mmCIF file of C-alpha atoms in Angstrom:
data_model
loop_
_atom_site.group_PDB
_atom_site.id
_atom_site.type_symbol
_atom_site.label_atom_id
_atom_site.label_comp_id
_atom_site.label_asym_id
_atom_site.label_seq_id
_atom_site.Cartn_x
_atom_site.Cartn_y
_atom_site.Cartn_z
ATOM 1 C CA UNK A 1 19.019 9.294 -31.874
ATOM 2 C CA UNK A 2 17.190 8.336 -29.055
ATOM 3 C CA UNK A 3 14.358 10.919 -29.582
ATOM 4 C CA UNK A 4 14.078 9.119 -32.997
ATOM 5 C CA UNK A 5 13.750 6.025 -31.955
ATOM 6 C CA UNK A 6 10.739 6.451 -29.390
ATOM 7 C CA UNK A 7 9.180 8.822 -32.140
ATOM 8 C CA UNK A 8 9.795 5.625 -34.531
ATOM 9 C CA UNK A 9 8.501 3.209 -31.954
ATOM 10 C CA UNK A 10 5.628 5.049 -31.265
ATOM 11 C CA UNK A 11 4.447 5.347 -34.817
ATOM 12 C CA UNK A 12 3.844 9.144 -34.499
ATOM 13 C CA UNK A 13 1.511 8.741 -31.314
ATOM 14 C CA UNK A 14 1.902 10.534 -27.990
ATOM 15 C CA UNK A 15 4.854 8.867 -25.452
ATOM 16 C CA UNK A 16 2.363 8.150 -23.114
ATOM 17 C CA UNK A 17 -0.175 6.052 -25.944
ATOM 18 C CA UNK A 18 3.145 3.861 -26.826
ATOM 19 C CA UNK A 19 3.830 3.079 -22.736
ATOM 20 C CA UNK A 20 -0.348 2.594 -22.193
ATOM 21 C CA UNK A 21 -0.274 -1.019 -22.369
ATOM 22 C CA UNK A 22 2.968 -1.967 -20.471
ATOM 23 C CA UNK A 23 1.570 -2.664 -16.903
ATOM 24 C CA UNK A 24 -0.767 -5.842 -19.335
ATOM 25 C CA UNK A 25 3.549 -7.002 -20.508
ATOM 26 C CA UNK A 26 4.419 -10.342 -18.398
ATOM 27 C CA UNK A 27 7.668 -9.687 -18.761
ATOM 28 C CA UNK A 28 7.591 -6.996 -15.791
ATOM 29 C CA UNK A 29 5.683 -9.146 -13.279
ATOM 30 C CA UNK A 30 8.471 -10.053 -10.684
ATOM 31 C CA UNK A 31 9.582 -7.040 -10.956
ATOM 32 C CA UNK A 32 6.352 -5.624 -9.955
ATOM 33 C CA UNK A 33 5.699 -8.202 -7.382
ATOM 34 C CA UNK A 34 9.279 -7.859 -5.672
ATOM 35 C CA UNK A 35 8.582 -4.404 -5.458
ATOM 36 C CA UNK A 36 5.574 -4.520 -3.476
ATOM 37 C CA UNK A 37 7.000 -7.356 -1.337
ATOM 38 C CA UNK A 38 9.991 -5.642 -0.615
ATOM 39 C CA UNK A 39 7.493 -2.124 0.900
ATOM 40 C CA UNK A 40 5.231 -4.039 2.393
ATOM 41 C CA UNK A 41 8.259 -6.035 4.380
ATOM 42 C CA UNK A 42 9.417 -2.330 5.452
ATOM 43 C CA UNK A 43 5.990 -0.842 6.141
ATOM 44 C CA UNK A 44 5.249 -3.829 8.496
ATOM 45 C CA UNK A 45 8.918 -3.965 10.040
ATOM 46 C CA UNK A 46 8.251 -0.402 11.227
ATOM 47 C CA UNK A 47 4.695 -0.870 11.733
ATOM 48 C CA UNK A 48 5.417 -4.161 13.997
ATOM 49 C CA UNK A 49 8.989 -3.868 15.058
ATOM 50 C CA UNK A 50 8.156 -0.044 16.807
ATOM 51 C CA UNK A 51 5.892 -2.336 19.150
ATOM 52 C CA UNK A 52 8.381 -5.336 19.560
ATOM 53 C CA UNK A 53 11.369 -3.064 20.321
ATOM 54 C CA UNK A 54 9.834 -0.835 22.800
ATOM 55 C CA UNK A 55 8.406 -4.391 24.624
ATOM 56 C CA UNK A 56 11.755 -5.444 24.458
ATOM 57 C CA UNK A 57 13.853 -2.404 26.246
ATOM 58 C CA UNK A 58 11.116 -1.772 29.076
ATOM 59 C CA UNK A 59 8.213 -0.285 27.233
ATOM 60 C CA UNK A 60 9.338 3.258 27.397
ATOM 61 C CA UNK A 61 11.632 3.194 24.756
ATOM 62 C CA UNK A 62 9.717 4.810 22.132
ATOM 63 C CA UNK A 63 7.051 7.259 22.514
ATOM 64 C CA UNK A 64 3.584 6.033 21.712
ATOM 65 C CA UNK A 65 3.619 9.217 19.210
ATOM 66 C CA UNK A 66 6.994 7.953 17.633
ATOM 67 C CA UNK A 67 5.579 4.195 17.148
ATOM 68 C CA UNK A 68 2.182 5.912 14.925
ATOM 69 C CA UNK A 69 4.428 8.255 13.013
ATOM 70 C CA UNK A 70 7.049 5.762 12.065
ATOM 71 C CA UNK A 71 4.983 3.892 10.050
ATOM 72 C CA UNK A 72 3.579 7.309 8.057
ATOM 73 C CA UNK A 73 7.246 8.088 7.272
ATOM 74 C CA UNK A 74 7.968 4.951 6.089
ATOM 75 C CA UNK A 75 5.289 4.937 3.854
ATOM 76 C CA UNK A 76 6.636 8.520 2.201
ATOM 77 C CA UNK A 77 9.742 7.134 1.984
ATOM 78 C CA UNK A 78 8.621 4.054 0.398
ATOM 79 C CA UNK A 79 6.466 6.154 -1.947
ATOM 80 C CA UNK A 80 9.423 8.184 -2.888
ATOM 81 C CA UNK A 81 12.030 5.812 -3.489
ATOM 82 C CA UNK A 82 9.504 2.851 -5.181
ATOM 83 C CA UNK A 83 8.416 5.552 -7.477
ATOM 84 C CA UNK A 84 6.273 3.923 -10.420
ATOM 85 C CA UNK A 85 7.272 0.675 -10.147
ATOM 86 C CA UNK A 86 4.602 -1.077 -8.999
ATOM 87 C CA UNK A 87 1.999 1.101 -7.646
ATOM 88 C CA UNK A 88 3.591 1.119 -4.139
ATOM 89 C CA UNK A 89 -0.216 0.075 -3.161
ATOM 90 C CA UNK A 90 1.430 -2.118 0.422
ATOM 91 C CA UNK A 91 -2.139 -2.569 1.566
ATOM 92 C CA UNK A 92 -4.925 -4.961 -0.006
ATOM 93 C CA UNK A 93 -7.431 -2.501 1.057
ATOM 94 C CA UNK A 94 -6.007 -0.412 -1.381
ATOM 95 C CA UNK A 95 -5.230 -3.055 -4.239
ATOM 96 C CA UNK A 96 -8.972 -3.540 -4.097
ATOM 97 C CA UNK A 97 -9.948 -0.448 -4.341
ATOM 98 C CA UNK A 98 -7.988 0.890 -7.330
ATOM 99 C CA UNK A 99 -9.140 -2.336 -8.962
ATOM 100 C CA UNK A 100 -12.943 -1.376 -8.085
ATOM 101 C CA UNK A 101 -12.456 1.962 -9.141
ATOM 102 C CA UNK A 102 -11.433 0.641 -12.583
ATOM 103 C CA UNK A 103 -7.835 2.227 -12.058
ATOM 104 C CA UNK A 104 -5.950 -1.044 -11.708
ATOM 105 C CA UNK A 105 -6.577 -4.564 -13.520
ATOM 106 C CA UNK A 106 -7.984 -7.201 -11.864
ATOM 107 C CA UNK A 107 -5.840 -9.931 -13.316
ATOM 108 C CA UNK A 108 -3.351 -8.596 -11.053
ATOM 109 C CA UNK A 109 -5.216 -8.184 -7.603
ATOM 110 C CA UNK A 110 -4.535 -12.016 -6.465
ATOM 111 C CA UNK A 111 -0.750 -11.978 -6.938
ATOM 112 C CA UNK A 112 -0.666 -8.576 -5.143
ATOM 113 C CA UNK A 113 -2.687 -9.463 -2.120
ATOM 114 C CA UNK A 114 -0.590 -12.702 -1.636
ATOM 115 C CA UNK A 115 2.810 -10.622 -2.087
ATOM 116 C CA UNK A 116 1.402 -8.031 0.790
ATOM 117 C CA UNK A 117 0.520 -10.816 2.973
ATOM 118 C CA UNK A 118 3.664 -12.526 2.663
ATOM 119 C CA UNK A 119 6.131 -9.587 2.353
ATOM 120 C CA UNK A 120 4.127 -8.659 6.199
ATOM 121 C CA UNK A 121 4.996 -11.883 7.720
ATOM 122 C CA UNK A 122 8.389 -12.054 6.417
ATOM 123 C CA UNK A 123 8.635 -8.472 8.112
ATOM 124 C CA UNK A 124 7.192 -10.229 11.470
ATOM 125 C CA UNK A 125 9.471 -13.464 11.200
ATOM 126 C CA UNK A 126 12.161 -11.410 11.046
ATOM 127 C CA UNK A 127 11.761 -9.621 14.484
ATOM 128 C CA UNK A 128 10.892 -12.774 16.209
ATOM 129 C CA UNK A 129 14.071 -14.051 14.993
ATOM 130 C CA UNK A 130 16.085 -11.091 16.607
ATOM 131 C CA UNK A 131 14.142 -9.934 19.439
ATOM 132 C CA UNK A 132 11.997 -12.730 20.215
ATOM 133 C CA UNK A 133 8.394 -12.864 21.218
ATOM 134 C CA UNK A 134 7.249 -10.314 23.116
ATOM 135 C CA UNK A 135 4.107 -10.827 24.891
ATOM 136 C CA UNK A 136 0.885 -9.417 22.437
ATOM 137 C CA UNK A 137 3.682 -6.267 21.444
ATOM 138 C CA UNK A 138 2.897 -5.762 17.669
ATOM 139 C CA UNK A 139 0.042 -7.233 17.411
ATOM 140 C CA UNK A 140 -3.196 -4.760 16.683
ATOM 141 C CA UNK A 141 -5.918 -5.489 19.054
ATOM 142 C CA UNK A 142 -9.107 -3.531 20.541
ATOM 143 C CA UNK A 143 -8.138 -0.917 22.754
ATOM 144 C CA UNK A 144 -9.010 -1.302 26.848
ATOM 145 C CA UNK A 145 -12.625 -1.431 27.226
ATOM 146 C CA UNK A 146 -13.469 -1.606 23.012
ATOM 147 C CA UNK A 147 -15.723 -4.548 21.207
ATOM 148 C CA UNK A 148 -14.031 -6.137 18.357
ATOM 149 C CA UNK A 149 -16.691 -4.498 16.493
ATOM 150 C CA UNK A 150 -16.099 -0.887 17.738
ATOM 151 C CA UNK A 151 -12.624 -1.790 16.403
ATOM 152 C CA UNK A 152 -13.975 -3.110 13.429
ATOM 153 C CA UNK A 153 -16.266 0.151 12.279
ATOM 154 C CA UNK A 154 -13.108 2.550 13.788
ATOM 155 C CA UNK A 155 -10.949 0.889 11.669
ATOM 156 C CA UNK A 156 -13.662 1.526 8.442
ATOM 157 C CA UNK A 157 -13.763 4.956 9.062
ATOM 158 C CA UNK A 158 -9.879 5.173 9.196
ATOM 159 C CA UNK A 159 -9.441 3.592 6.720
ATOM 160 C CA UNK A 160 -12.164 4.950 4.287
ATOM 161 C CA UNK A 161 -10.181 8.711 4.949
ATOM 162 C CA UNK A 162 -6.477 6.961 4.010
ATOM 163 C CA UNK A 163 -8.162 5.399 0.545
ATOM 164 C CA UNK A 164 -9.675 8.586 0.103
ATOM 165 C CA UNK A 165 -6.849 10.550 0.142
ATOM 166 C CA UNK A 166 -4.676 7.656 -2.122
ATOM 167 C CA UNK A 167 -7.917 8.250 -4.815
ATOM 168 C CA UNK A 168 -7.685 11.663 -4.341
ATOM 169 C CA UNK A 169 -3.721 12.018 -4.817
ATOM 170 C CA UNK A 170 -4.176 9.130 -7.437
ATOM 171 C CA UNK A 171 -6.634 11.322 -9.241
ATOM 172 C CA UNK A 172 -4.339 14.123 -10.325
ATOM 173 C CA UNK A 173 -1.475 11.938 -10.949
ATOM 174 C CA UNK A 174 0.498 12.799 -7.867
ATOM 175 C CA UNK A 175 0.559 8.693 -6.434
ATOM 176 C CA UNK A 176 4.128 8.815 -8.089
ATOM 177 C CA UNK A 177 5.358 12.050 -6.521
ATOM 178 C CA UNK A 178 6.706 13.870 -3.367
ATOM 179 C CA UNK A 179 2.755 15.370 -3.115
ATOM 180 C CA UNK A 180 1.285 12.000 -2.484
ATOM 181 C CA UNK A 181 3.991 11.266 -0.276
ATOM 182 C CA UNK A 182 3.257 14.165 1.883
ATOM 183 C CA UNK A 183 -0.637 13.691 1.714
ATOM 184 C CA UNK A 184 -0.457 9.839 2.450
ATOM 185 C CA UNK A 185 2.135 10.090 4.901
ATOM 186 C CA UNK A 186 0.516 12.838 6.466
ATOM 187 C CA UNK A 187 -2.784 11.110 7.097
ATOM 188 C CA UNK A 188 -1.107 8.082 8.133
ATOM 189 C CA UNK A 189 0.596 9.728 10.978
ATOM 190 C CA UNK A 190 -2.937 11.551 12.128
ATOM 191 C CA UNK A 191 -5.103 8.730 12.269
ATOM 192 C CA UNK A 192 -2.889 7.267 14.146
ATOM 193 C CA UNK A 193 -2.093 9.791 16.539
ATOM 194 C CA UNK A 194 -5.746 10.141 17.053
ATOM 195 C CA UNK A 195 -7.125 6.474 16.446
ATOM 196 C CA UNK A 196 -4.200 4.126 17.348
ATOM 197 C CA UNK A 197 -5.290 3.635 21.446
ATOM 198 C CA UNK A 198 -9.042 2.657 20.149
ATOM 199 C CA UNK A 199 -8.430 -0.060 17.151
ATOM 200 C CA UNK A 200 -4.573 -0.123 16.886
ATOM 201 C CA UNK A 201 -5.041 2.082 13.464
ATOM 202 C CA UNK A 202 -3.630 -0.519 11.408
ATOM 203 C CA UNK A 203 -5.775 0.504 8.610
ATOM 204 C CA UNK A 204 -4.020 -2.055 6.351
ATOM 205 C CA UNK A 205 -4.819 -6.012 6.707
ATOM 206 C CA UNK A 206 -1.317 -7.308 5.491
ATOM 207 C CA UNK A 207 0.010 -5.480 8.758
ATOM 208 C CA UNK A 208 -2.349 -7.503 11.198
ATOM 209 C CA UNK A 209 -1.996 -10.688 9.748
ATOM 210 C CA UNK A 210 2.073 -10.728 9.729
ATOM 211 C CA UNK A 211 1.796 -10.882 13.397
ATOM 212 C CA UNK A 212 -1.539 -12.897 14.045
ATOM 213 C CA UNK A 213 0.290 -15.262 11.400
ATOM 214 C CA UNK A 214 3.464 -15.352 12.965
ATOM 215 C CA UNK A 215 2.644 -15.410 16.759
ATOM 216 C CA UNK A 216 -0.228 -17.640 16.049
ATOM 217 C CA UNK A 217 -2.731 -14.935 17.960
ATOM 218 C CA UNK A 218 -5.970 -14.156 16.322
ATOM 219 C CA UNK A 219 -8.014 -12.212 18.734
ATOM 220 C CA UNK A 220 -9.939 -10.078 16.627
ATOM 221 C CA UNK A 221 -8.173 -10.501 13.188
ATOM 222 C CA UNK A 222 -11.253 -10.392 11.581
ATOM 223 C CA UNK A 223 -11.929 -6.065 12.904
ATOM 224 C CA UNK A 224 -8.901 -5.797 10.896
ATOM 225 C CA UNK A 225 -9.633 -7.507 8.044
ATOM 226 C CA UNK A 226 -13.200 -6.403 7.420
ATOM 227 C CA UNK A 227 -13.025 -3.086 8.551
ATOM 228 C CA UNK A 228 -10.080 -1.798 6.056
ATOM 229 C CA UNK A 229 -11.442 -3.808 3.128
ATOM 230 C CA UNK A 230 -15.206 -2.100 3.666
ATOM 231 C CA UNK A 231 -13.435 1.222 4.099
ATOM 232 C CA UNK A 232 -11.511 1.160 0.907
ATOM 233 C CA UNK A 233 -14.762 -0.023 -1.199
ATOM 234 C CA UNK A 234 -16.980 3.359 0.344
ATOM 235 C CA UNK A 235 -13.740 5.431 -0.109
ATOM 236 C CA UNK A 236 -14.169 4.338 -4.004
ATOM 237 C CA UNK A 237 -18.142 5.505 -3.829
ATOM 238 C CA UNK A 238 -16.972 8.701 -2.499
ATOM 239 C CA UNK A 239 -14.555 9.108 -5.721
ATOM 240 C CA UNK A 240 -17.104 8.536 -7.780
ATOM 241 C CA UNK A 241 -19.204 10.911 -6.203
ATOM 242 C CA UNK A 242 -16.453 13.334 -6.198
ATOM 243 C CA UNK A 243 -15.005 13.169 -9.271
ATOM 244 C CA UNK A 244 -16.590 10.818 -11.017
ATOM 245 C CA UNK A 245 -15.916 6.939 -12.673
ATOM 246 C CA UNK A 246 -12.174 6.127 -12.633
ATOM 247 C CA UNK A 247 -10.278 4.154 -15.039
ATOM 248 C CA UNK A 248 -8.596 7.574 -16.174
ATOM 249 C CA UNK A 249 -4.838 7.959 -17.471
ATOM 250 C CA UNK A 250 -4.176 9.660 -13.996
ATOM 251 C CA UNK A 251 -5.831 7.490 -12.025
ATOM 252 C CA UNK A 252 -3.757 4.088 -13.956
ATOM 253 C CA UNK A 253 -0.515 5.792 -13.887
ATOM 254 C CA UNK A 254 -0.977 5.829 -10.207
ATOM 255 C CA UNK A 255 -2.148 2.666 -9.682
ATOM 256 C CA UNK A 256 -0.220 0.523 -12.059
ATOM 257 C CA UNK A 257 3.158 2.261 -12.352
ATOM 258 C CA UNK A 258 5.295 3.039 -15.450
ATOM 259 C CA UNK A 259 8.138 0.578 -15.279
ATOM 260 C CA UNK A 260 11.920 1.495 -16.173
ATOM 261 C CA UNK A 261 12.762 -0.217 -19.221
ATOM 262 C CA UNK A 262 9.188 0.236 -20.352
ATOM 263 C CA UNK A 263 8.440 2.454 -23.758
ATOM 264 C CA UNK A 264 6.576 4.684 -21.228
ATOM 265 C CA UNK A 265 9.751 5.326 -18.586
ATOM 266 C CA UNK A 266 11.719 5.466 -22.012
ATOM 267 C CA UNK A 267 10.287 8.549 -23.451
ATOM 268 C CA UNK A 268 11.683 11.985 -23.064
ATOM 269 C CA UNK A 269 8.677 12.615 -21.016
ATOM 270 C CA UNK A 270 10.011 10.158 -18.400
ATOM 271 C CA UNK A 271 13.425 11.731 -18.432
#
């Protein structure tokens, strides 16, 4: 019965032609838009809070390694467990750049970016609520002896690799799976083994500006805003000279999600 009714509902086209147009239905948007508060708040808890706690207990608390790996676990997990509900983008550099590539609707980009943002400072709040504020700890700044531009064009290059690798996951429809997971996570954890004592590798603007918002600090917001956002936009020109324009069923799946409840998550292609 159930096979009959998607086959009925979908007039006799493919599963995945009935579900195309869900991510356009209204009716999903809080849904979408809790879902990418709710990572971003845990992306930016971790991100921030590895810097907050260690301030807190003495500074030797966590391992410099630990505090740039966190963050590239949590995003797997977040990846994993999100799943296709909303994209599980947690970074406007990224919401811009699946929207540039054609993968993602523009319509949608404003109310993302404002969830990130907000979802990031909640995340901040939160740990100056319970720990308190601890001196500059969380906050991403130029390492010792680095411009704010240095900072600036390191955090483009990191952050044109991370896009890439989201595009290039995104591309074969793996955004949704374990594989993405792994490859985002992965890279995450890398740069910012190799990158984090130079720029901070925040690689993501929602995670500065929880803290510059919160604390009211913001020396050198600006690295972390332009950087990541410039990154992301020549990670897109090296899709297309990779593999070409976007705006492909992969490359949408991944960006936009397949909702539960929708016709798409409905089919027995879904389940």
């Amino acid at each position: 019965m159930r096979h009959a009714e998607v086959a009925l509902r979908s007039m006799g086209q493919p599963n995945s032609v009935a579900g195309e147009f869900d991510f356009w239905n209204d009716r999903y948007e809080g849904r979408r838009l809790f879902s990418e508060l709710f990572g971003t708040f845990l992306l930016v808890l971790v991100a921030v809070g590895g810097g907050v706690v260690n301030a807190r207990f003495g500074g030797s608390v966590i391992l410099t390694s630990a505090q740039v790996v966190a963050p590239a676990l949590m995003v797997a997990a977040i990846i994993l467990f999100m799943r296709t509900v909303p994209g599980a983008h947690l970074n406007p550099a990224v919401t811009l750049a699946f929207a540039t590539r054609g993968d993602f609707p523009w319509k949608r980009v404003p109310a993302y970016l404002v969830t990130q943002f907000v979802g990031a400072a909640l995340a901040t709040l939160l740990l100056c609520v319970l720990l308190g504020k601890q001196g500059d700890a969380g906050l991403t700044l130029p390492g010792s002896g680095i411009s704010t531009v240095t900072a600036m064009l390191w955090e483009l290059v990191l952050t044109t690799g991370l896009v890439s690798v989201i595009l290039g996951s995104a591309s074969g429809a793996q955004q949704v799976g374990p594989s993405a997971a792994i490859a985002v996570g992965s890279y995450i954890a890398l740069a910012g083994l190799w990158g984090a004592a130079v720029s901070g590798a925040s690689m993501n603007p929602a995670r500065s500006f929880g803290p510059a918002l919160v604390r009211g600090d913001w020396t050198s917001w600006w690295a972390y805003l332009a950087g990541p956002i410039a990154g992301g936009l020549i990670a897109v020109g090296i899709a297309y000279i990779l593999r070409g324009r976007g705006g492909g069923r992969s490359g949408e799946k991944a960006a936009q999600g397949v909702l539960p409840g929708s016709a798409a998550a409905r089919s027995p292609e879904n389940t």
